[in-house]
Tab-separated table of C-alpha atoms in Angstrom:
chain	number	residue	atom	x	y	z
A	100	UNK	CA	1.393	-0.250	5.762
A	101	UNK	CA	1.794	0.864	6.737
A	102	UNK	CA	4.234	3.486	6.709
A	103	UNK	CA	4.690	2.985	3.088
A	104	UNK	CA	2.448	2.205	3.602
A	105	UNK	CA	0.729	1.952	1.203
A	106	UNK	CA	-1.827	-0.133	2.329
A	107	UNK	CA	-3.784	-0.599	-0.281
A	108	UNK	CA	-5.117	-2.177	-3.400
A	109	UNK	CA	-4.521	-5.666	-4.542
A	110	UNK	CA	-2.650	-6.563	-7.681
A	111	UNK	CA	-2.386	-10.270	-8.191
A	112	UNK	CA	-1.772	-12.869	-10.840
A	113	UNK	CA	-0.422	-11.887	-14.219
A	114	UNK	CA	0.088	-8.387	-15.436
A	115	UNK	CA	-3.250	-8.464	-17.146
A	116	UNK	CA	-4.640	-7.906	-13.639
A	117	UNK	CA	-2.283	-4.993	-13.187
A	118	UNK	CA	-3.542	-3.416	-16.351
A	119	UNK	CA	-7.140	-3.709	-15.248
A	120	UNK	CA	-6.457	-2.177	-11.852
A	121	UNK	CA	-4.341	0.556	-13.332
A	122	UNK	CA	-7.144	1.454	-15.668
A	123	UNK	CA	-9.643	1.325	-12.844
A	124	UNK	CA	-7.659	3.871	-10.841
A	125	UNK	CA	-7.500	6.520	-13.529
A	126	UNK	CA	-11.191	7.220	-13.840
A	127	UNK	CA	-14.440	6.917	-11.970
A	128	UNK	CA	-16.295	6.290	-15.198
A	129	UNK	CA	-16.661	2.873	-16.844
A	130	UNK	CA	-14.643	2.333	-19.988
A	131	UNK	CA	-16.653	3.136	-23.101
A	132	UNK	CA	-17.376	0.320	-25.503
A	133	UNK	CA	-15.619	0.569	-28.880
A	134	UNK	CA	-17.640	2.606	-31.328
A	135	UNK	CA	-19.369	0.616	-34.025
A	136	UNK	CA	-18.067	3.229	-36.475
A	137	UNK	CA	-14.416	2.406	-35.822
A	138	UNK	CA	-12.495	-0.833	-35.842
A	139	UNK	CA	-11.458	-2.083	-32.407
A	140	UNK	CA	-7.683	-2.273	-31.798
A	141	UNK	CA	-6.013	-5.555	-32.640
A	142	UNK	CA	-5.494	-7.799	-29.589
A	143	UNK	CA	-2.179	-7.265	-27.830
A	144	UNK	CA	0.403	-10.035	-27.887
A	145	UNK	CA	0.215	-12.492	-25.014
A	146	UNK	CA	2.488	-15.074	-23.444
A	147	UNK	CA	4.519	-12.680	-21.299
A	148	UNK	CA	5.007	-15.372	-18.675
A	149	UNK	CA	6.807	-17.624	-21.133
A	150	UNK	CA	10.608	-17.729	-20.640
A	151	UNK	CA	12.458	-14.964	-22.439
A	152	UNK	CA	15.807	-13.221	-22.291
A	153	UNK	CA	17.641	-13.889	-19.027
A	154	UNK	CA	17.614	-10.763	-16.858
A	155	UNK	CA	19.096	-9.817	-13.496
A	156	UNK	CA	16.839	-7.794	-11.191
A	157	UNK	CA	18.311	-6.003	-8.205
A	158	UNK	CA	16.103	-5.358	-5.181
A	159	UNK	CA	16.505	-2.974	-2.237
A	160	UNK	CA	14.061	-2.225	0.583
A	161	UNK	CA	14.063	-1.151	4.236
A	162	UNK	CA	14.622	-3.622	7.054
A	163	UNK	CA	11.675	-5.905	7.781
A	164	UNK	CA	10.861	-4.495	11.216
A	165	UNK	CA	7.193	-4.094	10.307
A	166	UNK	CA	4.763	-6.720	9.051
A	167	UNK	CA	4.007	-4.840	5.851
A	168	UNK	CA	7.684	-4.373	4.957
A	169	UNK	CA	8.406	-8.031	5.713
A	170	UNK	CA	5.636	-8.990	3.293
A	171	UNK	CA	7.113	-6.680	0.642
A	172	UNK	CA	10.401	-8.595	0.681
A	173	UNK	CA	8.716	-12.010	0.714
A	174	UNK	CA	6.409	-11.117	-2.168
A	175	UNK	CA	9.263	-9.786	-4.284
A	176	UNK	CA	11.310	-12.950	-3.797
A	177	UNK	CA	8.310	-15.206	-4.463
A	178	UNK	CA	7.489	-13.389	-7.706
A	179	UNK	CA	11.082	-13.663	-8.941
A	180	UNK	CA	11.088	-17.417	-8.272
A	181	UNK	CA	8.194	-17.841	-10.696
A	182	UNK	CA	10.500	-17.125	-13.632
A	183	UNK	CA	13.403	-19.236	-14.861
A	184	UNK	CA	14.670	-16.209	-16.807
A	185	UNK	CA	15.083	-14.002	-13.707
A	186	UNK	CA	18.227	-13.823	-11.579
A	187	UNK	CA	17.059	-12.103	-8.388
A	188	UNK	CA	19.690	-10.096	-6.507
A	189	UNK	CA	18.381	-8.632	-3.243
A	190	UNK	CA	20.733	-6.571	-1.110
A	191	UNK	CA	20.748	-6.500	2.679
A	192	UNK	CA	17.655	-4.623	3.880
A	193	UNK	CA	18.440	-1.626	6.048
A	194	UNK	CA	16.829	1.407	7.661
A	195	UNK	CA	20.067	3.360	7.341
A	196	UNK	CA	19.897	5.781	4.412
A	197	UNK	CA	23.624	5.704	3.679
A	198	UNK	CA	23.725	1.919	3.776
A	199	UNK	CA	20.827	1.690	1.354
A	200	UNK	CA	22.553	4.132	-0.999
A	201	UNK	CA	25.725	2.014	-0.869
A	202	UNK	CA	23.728	-1.159	-1.492
A	203	UNK	CA	22.049	0.331	-4.560
A	204	UNK	CA	25.435	1.563	-5.818
A	205	UNK	CA	26.732	-2.004	-5.543
A	206	UNK	CA	23.869	-3.203	-7.758
A	207	UNK	CA	24.625	-0.460	-10.279
A	208	UNK	CA	28.266	-1.591	-10.331
A	209	UNK	CA	27.103	-5.146	-11.037
A	210	UNK	CA	25.219	-3.804	-14.082
A	211	UNK	CA	21.921	-5.458	-13.240
A	212	UNK	CA	19.277	-5.243	-15.961
A	213	UNK	CA	16.676	-3.561	-13.749
A	214	UNK	CA	16.359	-2.256	-10.199
A	215	UNK	CA	13.349	-2.441	-7.906
A	216	UNK	CA	13.765	0.046	-5.062
A	217	UNK	CA	11.536	0.785	-2.102
A	218	UNK	CA	13.508	3.685	-0.617
A	219	UNK	CA	13.612	4.468	3.070
A	220	UNK	CA	13.181	8.044	1.929
A	221	UNK	CA	12.508	8.954	-1.706
A	222	UNK	CA	14.106	12.385	-1.389
A	223	UNK	CA	17.350	11.091	0.101
A	224	UNK	CA	17.725	8.200	-2.360
A	225	UNK	CA	16.743	10.248	-5.381
A	226	UNK	CA	20.341	10.869	-6.454
A	227	UNK	CA	21.388	7.214	-6.449
A	228	UNK	CA	18.265	6.315	-8.434
A	229	UNK	CA	19.292	8.976	-10.958
A	230	UNK	CA	22.722	7.346	-11.119
A	231	UNK	CA	21.088	4.053	-12.036
A	232	UNK	CA	18.956	5.513	-14.806
A	233	UNK	CA	21.947	7.434	-16.151
A	234	UNK	CA	23.821	4.131	-16.254
A	235	UNK	CA	21.050	2.717	-18.426
A	236	UNK	CA	19.415	0.656	-15.675
A	237	UNK	CA	15.630	1.087	-15.495
A	238	UNK	CA	14.417	1.738	-11.956
A	239	UNK	CA	11.044	0.482	-10.776
A	240	UNK	CA	10.179	2.774	-7.883
A	241	UNK	CA	8.104	0.895	-5.326
A	242	UNK	CA	5.720	2.805	-3.055
A	243	UNK	CA	7.672	5.787	-1.628
A	244	UNK	CA	8.172	7.912	-4.676
A	245	UNK	CA	11.368	9.605	-5.831
A	246	UNK	CA	10.680	13.335	-6.338
A	247	UNK	CA	12.517	13.437	-9.676
A	248	UNK	CA	10.645	11.586	-12.417
A	249	UNK	CA	13.953	11.137	-14.245
A	250	UNK	CA	15.004	8.871	-11.344
A	251	UNK	CA	12.647	6.046	-12.276
A	252	UNK	CA	11.190	4.301	-15.301
A	253	UNK	CA	7.964	3.188	-13.604
A	254	UNK	CA	6.380	3.848	-10.229
A	255	UNK	CA	3.959	1.396	-8.628
A	256	UNK	CA	2.320	1.924	-5.280
A	257	UNK	CA	-0.828	2.297	-3.247
A	258	UNK	CA	-3.344	5.102	-3.031
A	259	UNK	CA	-2.965	6.770	0.344
A	260	UNK	CA	-5.636	9.377	-0.329
A	261	UNK	CA	-7.877	6.570	-1.568
A	262	UNK	CA	-7.381	4.685	1.699
A	263	UNK	CA	-8.752	7.633	3.601
A	264	UNK	CA	-11.648	7.996	1.186
A	265	UNK	CA	-12.540	4.301	1.522
A	266	UNK	CA	-12.386	4.456	5.336
A	267	UNK	CA	-14.408	7.671	5.407
A	268	UNK	CA	-17.152	6.304	3.193
A	269	UNK	CA	-17.449	3.087	5.190
A	270	UNK	CA	-17.748	4.963	8.478
A	271	UNK	CA	-19.954	7.705	7.040
A	272	UNK	CA	-22.448	5.256	5.572
A	273	UNK	CA	-22.544	3.095	8.691
A	274	UNK	CA	-23.275	6.093	10.923
A	275	UNK	CA	-25.834	7.578	8.541
A	276	UNK	CA	-27.654	4.258	8.306
A	277	UNK	CA	-27.822	4.165	12.118
A	278	UNK	CA	-29.193	7.699	12.216
A	279	UNK	CA	-26.232	9.009	14.226
A	280	UNK	CA	-25.874	12.789	14.305
A	281	UNK	CA	-22.823	14.731	15.513
A	282	UNK	CA	-20.752	11.551	15.898
A	283	UNK	CA	-17.496	11.340	17.816
A	284	UNK	CA	-14.975	10.105	15.245
A	285	UNK	CA	-11.360	9.513	16.250
A	286	UNK	CA	-8.426	8.889	13.941
A	287	UNK	CA	-5.157	7.137	14.777
A	288	UNK	CA	-2.521	8.055	12.216
A	289	UNK	CA	0.855	6.489	11.462
A	290	UNK	CA	3.535	9.207	11.434
A	291	UNK	CA	1.831	12.589	11.186
A	292	UNK	CA	4.695	14.345	9.386
A	293	UNK	CA	4.811	11.920	6.452
A	294	UNK	CA	3.101	13.034	3.215
A	295	UNK	CA	1.473	9.590	2.951
A	296	UNK	CA	-0.162	10.069	6.360
A	297	UNK	CA	-1.328	13.538	5.421
A	298	UNK	CA	-2.832	12.148	2.212
A	299	UNK	CA	-4.693	9.485	4.179
A	300	UNK	CA	-6.053	12.022	6.634
A	301	UNK	CA	-7.158	14.360	3.854
A	302	UNK	CA	-8.977	11.567	2.029
A	303	UNK	CA	-10.696	10.579	5.274
A	304	UNK	CA	-11.775	14.149	6.041
A	305	UNK	CA	-12.974	14.749	2.478
A	306	UNK	CA	-15.101	11.583	2.471
A	307	UNK	CA	-16.599	12.288	5.908
A	308	UNK	CA	-17.503	15.787	4.776
A	309	UNK	CA	-19.879	14.352	2.175
A	310	UNK	CA	-21.940	12.949	5.085
A	311	UNK	CA	-21.742	16.162	7.097
A	312	UNK	CA	-19.245	14.616	9.527
A	313	UNK	CA	-15.743	15.562	10.676
A	314	UNK	CA	-12.926	14.104	12.769
A	315	UNK	CA	-13.294	14.873	16.468
A	316	UNK	CA	-9.724	14.001	17.476
A	317	UNK	CA	-6.650	12.485	15.871
A	318	UNK	CA	-3.229	11.423	17.072
A	319	UNK	CA	-0.315	9.620	15.446
A	320	UNK	CA	1.003	6.270	16.662
A	321	UNK	CA	4.304	5.924	14.729
A	322	UNK	CA	3.356	2.615	13.080
A	323	UNK	CA	4.313	0.589	16.157
A	324	UNK	CA	2.252	-1.799	18.285
A	325	UNK	CA	3.433	-0.204	21.539
A	326	UNK	CA	2.603	3.350	20.498
A	327	UNK	CA	-0.671	2.204	18.972
A	328	UNK	CA	-1.606	0.818	22.371
A	329	UNK	CA	-0.590	4.026	24.166
A	330	UNK	CA	-2.409	6.345	21.771
A	331	UNK	CA	-5.586	4.272	21.763
A	332	UNK	CA	-5.560	4.166	25.572
A	333	UNK	CA	-5.235	7.953	25.689
A	334	UNK	CA	-8.060	8.526	23.195
A	335	UNK	CA	-10.351	6.071	24.980
A	336	UNK	CA	-9.763	7.851	28.278
A	337	UNK	CA	-10.365	11.259	26.711
A	338	UNK	CA	-13.629	10.248	25.032
A	339	UNK	CA	-16.088	8.358	27.187
A	340	UNK	CA	-18.231	7.690	24.120
A	341	UNK	CA	-16.925	7.120	20.597
A	342	UNK	CA	-18.972	6.371	17.486
A	343	UNK	CA	-16.206	5.431	15.058
A	344	UNK	CA	-12.440	5.021	14.898
A	345	UNK	CA	-10.095	4.813	11.929
A	346	UNK	CA	-6.652	3.364	12.557
A	347	UNK	CA	-4.338	3.939	9.576
A	348	UNK	CA	-2.224	0.835	10.020
A	349	UNK	CA	-3.096	-2.754	10.884
A	350	UNK	CA	0.354	-3.427	12.349
A	351	UNK	CA	-0.024	-0.694	14.972
A	352	UNK	CA	-3.647	-1.832	15.144
A	353	UNK	CA	-2.541	-4.869	17.159
A	354	UNK	CA	-1.794	-2.467	19.997
A	355	UNK	CA	-4.917	-0.416	19.343
A	356	UNK	CA	-7.178	-3.466	19.592
A	357	UNK	CA	-5.425	-4.611	22.758
A	358	UNK	CA	-6.144	-1.228	24.363
A	359	UNK	CA	-9.804	-1.401	23.314
A	360	UNK	CA	-10.210	-4.868	24.786
A	361	UNK	CA	-8.412	-3.846	27.978
A	362	UNK	CA	-10.817	-0.911	28.361
A	363	UNK	CA	-13.817	-3.167	27.638
A	364	UNK	CA	-15.108	-0.688	25.055
A	365	UNK	CA	-17.348	-1.881	22.237
A	366	UNK	CA	-19.797	0.955	21.584
A	367	UNK	CA	-18.088	2.054	18.356
A	368	UNK	CA	-17.087	0.681	14.967
A	369	UNK	CA	-13.469	0.592	13.873
A	370	UNK	CA	-11.807	0.516	10.461
A	371	UNK	CA	-8.208	-0.582	9.976
A	372	UNK	CA	-5.693	0.075	7.246
A	373	UNK	CA	-3.486	-2.135	5.068
A	374	UNK	CA	-5.121	-5.538	5.050
A	375	UNK	CA	-3.174	-7.665	7.536
A	376	UNK	CA	-4.187	-11.253	8.171
A	377	UNK	CA	-4.661	-10.411	11.848
A	378	UNK	CA	-7.154	-7.691	10.973
A	379	UNK	CA	-8.985	-9.939	8.533
A	380	UNK	CA	-9.430	-12.631	11.179
A	381	UNK	CA	-10.797	-10.033	13.613
A	382	UNK	CA	-13.285	-8.917	10.967
A	383	UNK	CA	-14.177	-12.501	10.105
A	384	UNK	CA	-14.948	-13.317	13.746
A	385	UNK	CA	-17.856	-10.884	13.787
A	386	UNK	CA	-17.247	-10.272	17.504
A	387	UNK	CA	-14.761	-7.404	17.239
A	388	UNK	CA	-15.238	-3.644	16.994
A	389	UNK	CA	-13.058	-3.924	13.876
A	390	UNK	CA	-15.599	-4.107	11.066
A	391	UNK	CA	-13.430	-3.332	8.041
A	392	UNK	CA	-9.930	-2.614	6.805
A	393	UNK	CA	-8.958	-0.635	3.723
A	394	UNK	CA	-6.170	-2.095	1.651
A	395	UNK	CA	-2.642	-0.981	0.853
A	396	UNK	CA	-1.332	-4.299	-0.264
A	397	UNK	CA	2.291	-5.488	-0.159
A	398	UNK	CA	1.452	-7.568	-3.245
A	399	UNK	CA	2.634	-4.448	-5.076
A	400	UNK	CA	6.165	-5.858	-4.636
A	401	UNK	CA	5.245	-8.943	-6.650
A	402	UNK	CA	3.938	-6.735	-9.417
A	403	UNK	CA	7.051	-4.547	-9.271
A	404	UNK	CA	9.219	-7.596	-9.999
A	405	UNK	CA	6.956	-8.591	-12.879
A	406	UNK	CA	7.147	-5.062	-14.286
A	407	UNK	CA	10.937	-5.010	-13.914
A	408	UNK	CA	11.183	-8.257	-15.881
A	409	UNK	CA	8.992	-6.959	-18.702
A	410	UNK	CA	10.852	-3.653	-18.918
A	411	UNK	CA	14.255	-5.356	-18.898
A	412	UNK	CA	13.091	-7.690	-21.675
A	413	UNK	CA	11.657	-4.823	-23.711
A	414	UNK	CA	8.075	-6.049	-23.411
A	415	UNK	CA	4.786	-4.339	-22.671
A	416	UNK	CA	1.796	-5.524	-20.653
A	417	UNK	CA	-0.143	-8.087	-22.632
A	418	UNK	CA	-3.607	-6.734	-21.838
A	419	UNK	CA	-2.691	-3.226	-23.007
A	420	UNK	CA	-2.445	-2.089	-26.613
A	421	UNK	CA	0.680	-0.013	-25.951
A	422	UNK	CA	4.090	-1.593	-26.511
A	423	UNK	CA	5.596	-0.294	-23.272
A	424	UNK	CA	4.857	-0.723	-19.564
A	425	UNK	CA	3.086	2.399	-18.189
A	426	UNK	CA	5.084	5.033	-16.338
A	427	UNK	CA	2.842	4.962	-13.271
A	428	UNK	CA	0.484	2.404	-11.707
A	429	UNK	CA	-1.633	3.289	-8.684
A	430	UNK	CA	-3.382	0.437	-6.913
A	431	UNK	CA	-6.964	0.837	-5.769
A	432	UNK	CA	-7.741	0.788	-2.044
A	433	UNK	CA	-10.404	-1.827	-1.446
A	434	UNK	CA	-12.653	-2.206	1.590
A	435	UNK	CA	-12.577	-5.603	3.301
A	436	UNK	CA	-15.617	-6.459	5.417
A	437	UNK	CA	-17.123	-9.624	6.861
A	438	UNK	CA	-19.064	-10.014	3.610
A	439	UNK	CA	-15.986	-10.324	1.389
A	440	UNK	CA	-13.111	-11.172	3.740
A	441	UNK	CA	-12.896	-14.769	2.502
A	442	UNK	CA	-11.677	-13.492	-0.878
A	443	UNK	CA	-8.764	-11.665	0.706
A	444	UNK	CA	-7.445	-14.008	3.392
A	445	UNK	CA	-4.835	-15.517	1.079
A	446	UNK	CA	-3.411	-12.044	0.448
A	447	UNK	CA	-3.147	-10.993	4.097
A	448	UNK	CA	0.207	-10.478	5.788
A	449	UNK	CA	1.220	-11.278	9.346
A	450	UNK	CA	1.532	-8.280	11.673
């Protein structure tokens, strides 16, 4: 995403998968095997997908004017339809802060059993999320985080810093393997003022530093195809030779790639961000400068619905020993290349 973007780790299937990814994001070390001196914990209960108590889940997100956001809404609805015990109540998507606040208030008034909210702005919707929790409605905060931890029961989202790290390592290794020194590396951000963008850029810079590289130039493209095209055109004109490019967002990447093709430039490698189907097909072709994309998957919305259902029914995640759903789940950012793209095509979203 994207702007929420979040783009991106994948969380698919049952919540056992969520547990594994959540665990994988908390440490760089492999889990230790149970000591032979102590008894292993008893297996957690299973069967969470079996019908249980009927619950109503409210859902609010921004307007689908971006491929990643559109996929968020579709994934949430699809996940809810998997369960006969879920009554899914989405409100009209909107990019207007006041309208989203009013929509969430209407769900609170309906006394839904749980709320899944992807706020347009976490800071500005923090108060209405607090109202929900104070009314006894658990809030599952999707992607853009509310600043007050009392405003949500569980947060689930992507790893923006991790996206930058993944992109930086891919580019750093590729250039090192080619013996490139003092490379020209350009970065096309989303919206430069957003904390998520700043996290992505920091992760990218930190990873490049481990190879002795740094970003030559960067510019933000506002997460739009048109601006992506304009920014890429400007950077291509300013740098007659480029070694690598990282574009934060595959949606704006449609415009970036168009500018590259228009300029007939192919001397560099490019990495995208989010994991769109368009980007995956470019990578799969093997004929594009786009060699990889780092994920910030909208499948997080599917998992948010599943988490909301479990929380509303008073259940935990079946692959965890604990009785309650975790307070925070960060998805890993994975690197999609020509070697593994076939595994991810089904999870791509249309830009």
